[in-house]
Short mmCIF file of C-alpha atoms and ligand atoms in Angstrom, two decimals:
data_model
loop_
_atom_site.label_atom_id
_atom_site.label_comp_id
_atom_site.label_asym_id
_atom_site.label_seq_id
_atom_site.Cartn_x
_atom_site.Cartn_y
_atom_site.Cartn_z
CA MET A 260 -41.05 13.11 9.13
CA THR A 261 -38.44 15.41 10.09
CA ALA A 262 -35.28 13.44 11.58
CA ASP A 263 -34.74 14.99 14.87
CA VAL A 264 -31.37 17.21 15.33
CA VAL A 265 -29.34 16.89 18.59
CA THR A 266 -25.89 18.19 19.35
CA THR A 267 -24.26 16.99 22.39
CA ILE A 268 -22.70 13.91 23.57
CA PRO A 269 -25.04 14.23 27.46
CA GLU A 270 -28.26 13.92 25.05
CA ILE A 271 -27.36 11.71 22.35
CA ARG A 272 -26.61 9.42 25.23
CA ARG A 273 -29.96 9.38 26.80
CA ARG A 274 -31.62 8.69 23.50
CA ILE A 275 -28.82 5.70 22.68
CA GLU A 276 -30.02 4.96 25.92
CA VAL A 277 -33.73 4.81 25.90
CA CYS A 278 -33.53 2.56 22.63
CA ARG A 279 -31.04 0.64 24.51
CA ARG A 280 -33.07 -0.53 26.97
CA SER A 281 -36.34 -0.69 24.50
CA GLY A 282 -34.01 -3.66 22.79
CA ARG A 283 -33.96 -1.30 19.41
CA ARG A 284 -31.54 -2.24 16.78
CA ILE A 285 -29.21 0.43 16.60
CA GLY A 286 -27.75 1.18 13.12
CA PHE A 287 -25.01 4.02 12.53
CA VAL A 288 -23.74 5.42 9.44
CA PRO A 289 -21.29 8.73 9.82
CA THR A 290 -20.34 10.88 7.42
CA MET A 291 -19.31 14.51 7.30
CA GLY A 292 -22.90 15.74 5.65
CA ALA A 293 -22.34 17.36 1.87
CA LEU A 294 -24.74 14.17 1.57
CA HIS A 295 -25.63 12.47 -2.13
CA ALA A 296 -27.12 9.75 -2.74
CA GLY A 297 -24.09 7.47 -1.92
CA HIS A 298 -25.22 8.81 1.55
CA GLY A 299 -28.62 7.86 0.51
CA ALA A 300 -27.05 4.05 0.00
CA LEU A 301 -25.89 4.21 3.80
CA ILE A 302 -29.29 5.20 4.51
CA GLU A 303 -31.61 3.32 2.99
CA ARG A 304 -29.41 0.11 4.05
CA ALA A 305 -29.20 1.37 8.23
CA VAL A 306 -33.30 1.60 7.37
CA ALA A 307 -33.59 -1.82 5.88
CA ASP A 308 -30.98 -3.43 8.58
CA SER A 309 -32.58 -1.72 11.68
CA ASP A 310 -34.86 0.17 14.48
CA PHE A 311 -32.88 3.02 14.80
CA VAL A 312 -30.80 4.85 12.72
CA VAL A 313 -28.56 7.39 13.77
CA VAL A 314 -26.45 9.43 11.13
CA SER A 315 -23.56 11.16 12.66
CA ILE A 316 -22.36 14.74 10.78
CA PHE A 317 -19.75 16.18 11.36
CA VAL A 318 -16.77 17.73 9.65
CA ASN A 319 -13.87 16.35 11.67
CA PRO A 320 -11.26 18.66 11.30
CA THR A 321 -8.44 16.10 12.68
CA GLN A 322 -8.40 13.75 9.41
CA PHE A 323 -7.21 17.30 7.23
CA ASP A 324 -3.79 17.36 6.41
CA ARG A 325 -4.64 21.12 5.13
CA LYS A 326 -6.87 23.76 7.31
CA ASP A 327 -7.68 24.83 4.22
CA ASP A 328 -9.14 21.86 2.43
CA TYR A 329 -11.70 21.96 6.24
CA GLU A 330 -12.34 24.74 6.25
CA ARG A 331 -13.37 24.34 2.21
CA TYR A 332 -15.20 21.00 2.64
CA ALA A 333 -18.14 21.99 1.67
CA ARG A 334 -21.28 21.89 4.02
CA SER A 335 -25.20 21.90 3.24
CA PHE A 336 -26.48 20.76 7.07
CA PRO A 337 -29.97 22.81 5.89
CA GLU A 338 -30.19 20.06 3.06
CA ASP A 339 -28.49 17.08 4.41
CA VAL A 340 -32.19 17.11 7.31
CA ALA A 341 -33.88 17.16 4.51
CA LEU A 342 -32.94 13.93 3.17
CA CYS A 343 -31.53 12.06 6.54
CA SER A 344 -35.76 13.36 6.56
CA ALA A 345 -36.53 11.81 3.38
CA MET A 346 -34.28 8.51 3.90
CA ARG A 347 -36.29 7.31 7.44
CA ALA A 348 -32.90 7.78 9.30
CA ASP A 349 -34.11 8.99 12.98
CA LEU A 350 -31.87 11.37 14.43
CA VAL A 351 -29.20 12.86 13.12
CA PHE A 352 -26.16 13.87 15.55
CA ALA A 353 -24.66 17.50 14.26
CA PRO A 354 -21.65 18.28 17.44
CA GLU A 355 -19.64 21.26 17.73
CA ALA A 356 -16.08 20.00 17.03
CA SER A 357 -16.32 21.81 20.47
CA GLU A 358 -18.58 19.36 21.99
CA MET A 359 -16.03 16.00 20.34
CA TYR A 360 -13.16 17.54 21.46
CA PRO A 361 -13.43 20.04 24.14
CA ALA A 362 -9.67 20.32 24.84
CA SER A 363 -6.47 18.51 22.88
CA LEU A 364 -6.36 15.04 23.22
CA ASP A 365 -4.02 12.80 24.65
CA THR A 366 -5.89 9.55 23.05
CA SER A 367 -5.68 8.49 20.18
CA VAL A 368 -6.01 4.93 17.28
CA ASN A 369 -3.41 4.45 15.26
CA VAL A 370 -4.21 2.19 12.38
CA ALA A 371 -0.65 0.79 12.15
CA ARG A 372 -0.37 -1.02 8.26
CA VAL A 373 -3.31 -0.15 6.52
CA SER A 374 -3.19 3.14 7.00
CA GLU A 375 0.56 3.50 5.76
CA GLY A 376 0.33 2.70 1.52
CA LEU A 377 -1.63 5.09 -0.56
CA CYS A 378 -3.54 8.03 0.64
CA GLY A 379 -1.78 6.99 3.89
CA GLN A 380 2.13 8.03 2.32
CA PHE A 381 -0.33 11.56 1.01
CA ARG A 382 -2.40 12.39 3.50
CA PRO A 383 -0.06 12.19 7.25
CA GLY A 384 -1.85 11.54 9.64
CA HIS A 385 -5.73 11.43 7.93
CA PHE A 386 -5.91 7.90 9.21
CA GLN A 387 -5.34 8.24 12.68
CA GLY A 388 -7.53 11.37 12.78
CA VAL A 389 -10.30 9.61 11.01
CA ALA A 390 -9.54 5.77 13.39
CA THR A 391 -9.90 7.70 16.14
CA VAL A 392 -13.46 10.23 15.61
CA VAL A 393 -14.93 6.82 14.51
CA ALA A 394 -13.86 5.20 17.58
CA LYS A 395 -14.97 8.28 19.38
CA LEU A 396 -18.54 8.24 18.11
CA PHE A 397 -18.73 3.71 18.56
CA HIS A 398 -19.04 4.92 22.27
CA ILE A 399 -20.83 7.69 21.42
CA VAL A 400 -23.68 6.70 19.45
CA GLN A 401 -22.96 2.56 20.60
CA PRO A 402 -24.15 0.97 17.42
CA GLY A 403 -24.87 -2.67 16.74
CA ARG A 404 -24.28 -2.07 12.47
CA SER A 405 -21.95 0.54 11.46
CA TYR A 406 -22.39 1.44 7.54
CA PHE A 407 -19.24 2.23 5.16
CA GLY A 408 -19.33 2.94 0.89
CA GLU A 409 -16.78 0.97 -1.01
CA LYS A 410 -15.30 3.98 -2.61
CA ASP A 411 -13.51 4.59 0.38
CA ALA A 412 -11.55 1.05 0.33
CA GLN A 413 -8.87 2.33 2.74
CA GLN A 414 -11.46 3.62 4.99
CA LEU A 415 -13.48 0.20 5.04
CA ALA A 416 -10.17 -1.59 5.82
CA VAL A 417 -9.37 0.91 8.35
CA ILE A 418 -12.45 0.91 10.71
CA ARG A 419 -12.15 -3.30 9.98
CA ARG A 420 -8.59 -3.57 11.59
CA MET A 421 -9.69 -1.62 14.26
CA VAL A 422 -12.93 -3.14 15.45
CA ALA A 423 -11.20 -6.30 14.64
CA ASP A 424 -7.99 -5.19 16.79
CA LEU A 425 -9.55 -3.01 19.92
CA ASN A 426 -13.08 -6.19 19.78
CA MET A 427 -16.10 -3.65 19.12
CA PRO A 428 -18.57 -4.98 19.22
CA ILE A 429 -20.38 -2.83 16.48
CA GLU A 430 -20.69 -5.20 12.48
CA ILE A 431 -19.26 -2.73 10.27
CA ILE A 432 -21.32 -3.20 6.52
CA THR A 433 -19.70 -2.18 2.96
CA VAL A 434 -22.23 -0.85 1.15
CA PRO A 435 -21.12 -0.96 -2.95
CA THR A 436 -20.36 2.82 -4.21
CA VAL A 437 -23.01 4.77 -6.46
CA ARG A 438 -21.93 6.62 -9.80
CA GLU A 439 -22.87 9.33 -11.81
CA PRO A 440 -24.11 7.30 -15.50
CA ASP A 441 -20.91 7.93 -17.40
CA GLY A 442 -19.09 6.49 -14.12
CA LEU A 443 -18.15 9.13 -11.24
CA ALA A 444 -18.14 7.59 -8.12
CA LEU A 445 -20.31 10.19 -6.47
CA SER A 446 -18.28 12.08 -3.71
CA SER A 447 -18.58 15.61 -1.74
CA ARG A 448 -15.30 16.46 -3.34
CA ASN A 449 -17.18 17.04 -6.87
CA ARG A 450 -18.70 20.07 -5.72
CA GLY A 451 -15.83 21.20 -6.38
CA LEU A 452 -15.16 20.90 -10.11
CA ASN A 453 -14.80 22.58 -12.16
CA PRO A 454 -17.56 21.91 -15.90
CA THR A 455 -13.99 20.90 -17.66
CA GLU A 456 -13.06 18.92 -14.44
CA ARG A 457 -15.99 17.20 -14.12
CA ALA A 458 -16.05 16.90 -17.33
CA SER A 459 -12.30 14.66 -17.34
CA ALA A 460 -13.35 12.97 -13.74
CA PRO A 461 -14.41 9.90 -15.69
CA ALA A 462 -11.57 8.85 -16.71
CA LEU A 463 -10.61 8.01 -13.51
CA TYR A 464 -13.22 4.89 -13.40
CA ARG A 465 -12.35 4.35 -17.35
CA SER A 466 -9.41 3.36 -16.38
CA LEU A 467 -9.95 1.52 -13.67
CA LEU A 468 -12.27 -0.92 -15.64
CA ALA A 469 -9.45 -1.31 -18.03
CA ALA A 470 -7.15 -2.72 -15.23
CA LYS A 471 -9.74 -4.66 -13.99
CA HIS A 472 -10.46 -6.11 -18.09
CA LEU A 473 -6.51 -6.81 -17.48
CA VAL A 474 -6.73 -8.69 -14.38
CA GLU A 475 -9.91 -10.13 -15.43
CA ASN A 476 -8.35 -12.18 -18.54
CA GLY A 477 -4.88 -13.00 -16.84
CA CYS A 478 -2.98 -10.68 -16.81
CA THR A 479 -0.60 -10.89 -14.10
CA ASP A 480 1.94 -8.32 -14.28
CA ALA A 481 0.71 -5.46 -11.79
CA GLY A 482 3.22 -3.42 -13.68
CA GLN A 483 1.68 -3.50 -16.86
CA ILE A 484 -2.18 -3.12 -15.47
CA ARG A 485 -1.13 0.18 -13.87
CA GLN A 486 1.02 1.35 -16.84
CA THR A 487 -2.23 1.16 -19.45
CA ALA A 488 -4.66 2.71 -17.23
CA ALA A 489 -2.02 5.66 -16.20
CA SER A 490 -1.47 5.77 -20.30
CA ILE A 491 -5.55 5.73 -19.88
CA LEU A 492 -6.08 8.70 -17.74
CA GLY A 493 -3.33 10.73 -19.46
CA GLU A 494 -5.08 11.23 -22.27
CA GLU A 495 -6.93 13.67 -19.93
CA SER A 496 -4.24 16.04 -19.27
CA ILE A 497 -6.22 18.46 -16.24
CA VAL A 498 -5.89 15.16 -14.75
CA ARG A 499 -2.80 14.70 -12.40
CA LEU A 500 -2.25 11.89 -11.49
CA GLU A 501 -1.54 10.67 -7.18
CA TYR A 502 -1.57 7.38 -6.95
CA LEU A 503 -2.92 3.82 -9.09
CA GLU A 504 -2.05 1.12 -6.64
CA ILE A 505 -2.84 -3.16 -7.09
CA VAL A 506 -3.77 -3.81 -3.54
CA GLU A 507 -4.15 -6.92 -1.38
CA PRO A 508 -7.81 -6.24 -0.15
CA ASP A 509 -7.90 -6.92 2.87
CA ASP A 510 -4.60 -5.16 4.09
CA MET A 511 -3.45 -2.98 1.33
CA THR A 512 -0.57 -4.24 0.45
CA PRO A 513 0.69 -3.04 -2.80
CA LEU A 514 1.05 -6.13 -4.71
CA ASP A 515 3.60 -6.31 -7.95
CA ARG A 516 2.20 -9.92 -9.20
CA ILE A 517 -1.44 -10.86 -9.62
CA THR A 518 -1.70 -14.49 -7.52
CA GLY A 519 -5.74 -13.80 -6.56
CA PRO A 520 -8.77 -11.07 -5.95
CA VAL A 521 -6.84 -7.69 -5.85
CA ARG A 522 -8.12 -4.40 -5.32
CA ILE A 523 -7.13 -1.48 -7.90
CA ALA A 524 -6.82 2.02 -6.17
CA ILE A 525 -6.24 5.32 -8.20
CA ALA A 526 -6.19 8.81 -6.66
CA ALA A 527 -5.73 11.38 -8.60
CA TRP A 528 -6.07 15.45 -8.31
CA LEU A 529 -8.35 18.26 -11.06
CA GLY A 530 -7.82 21.55 -10.31
CA SER A 531 -8.05 21.88 -6.60
CA THR A 532 -9.17 18.80 -5.59
CA ARG A 533 -8.09 15.28 -5.21
CA LEU A 534 -10.89 11.88 -5.97
CA ILE A 535 -10.70 8.81 -5.48
CA ASP A 536 -12.14 5.31 -6.02
CA ASN A 537 -11.27 1.76 -7.02
CA VAL A 538 -12.51 -1.44 -8.04
CA LEU A 539 -12.44 -5.14 -7.01
CA CYS A 540 -11.13 -7.54 -9.42
CA VAL A 541 -11.12 -11.64 -9.47
CA PRO A 542 -9.32 -12.50 -11.36
CA GLN A 543 -10.83 -15.85 -13.86
CA VAL A 544 -10.09 -19.82 -12.40
CA ARG A 545 -8.40 -21.07 -16.10
O1 PAF B 88 -15.93 9.50 5.07
C1 PAF B 88 -16.20 10.24 5.50
O2 PAF B 88 -17.13 11.13 5.17
C2 PAF B 88 -15.63 10.03 7.04
O3 PAF B 88 -13.96 9.79 7.13
C3 PAF B 88 -16.07 10.01 8.82
C4 PAF B 88 -16.03 8.18 8.32
C5 PAF B 88 -17.28 10.17 8.66
C6 PAF B 88 -15.09 9.84 9.82
O4 PAF B 88 -15.44 11.28 9.68
#
């Protein structure tokens, strides 16, 4: 069966109202399209949990800090709808930018502390754009549950904080990162890698695994862990490290000393493609 595609807010509201009246549980997977197996895992989980699954496909202009990045962002709408259909999603919501933003916004959602470090530091306004569009989509789709990938760990922390702070009646479900056999985390941005860059890209995960190994074997010095990970990344001359941070997993504040579970997060450039990845590390109790 092909998933229905709806492009306007009045039409999706009508469809959602019918579902709510019949007591169906709505699961929601927000995306920017260019779907891959990582999105497939989100949809699969939503289908298992819900009676009616909505996938949004909307390349949100307000979360791009650079216009050229927005314009270059991969788009593959027919293939995306085919994947949603194959995964048994019920509805694809694919609004134009003019539908979501008919006028400039005077209202936005800023999730202060969690948005500040890591990607927030290098992509000004990014998380405000994300939080605002996700809040708008939540109001439109009114899901009981919404599904996000662990690969975008800071985005997840921002959304969780927004939902808690604004008392949104939505359960946020985290779905583990899906990886290529060589460890590269699936991302729509991987499509921008040329063969040389693609060959070097698994170094991000290799460096994260080395850092995780140190944490889980008793190393508590964040500086030493960062150094080890950075030296592994340094073996690939074309990889330009943007940040490698060890942070508290819920509020994403950087740590110097490790006393409990941490997330190690990395962002790096390969040519004109920026990749991010992260791993959760739980030190063994000795
Ligand atoms: O993760 C994404 O694809 C986007 O940031 C999201 C959550 C769909 C908001 O535009």
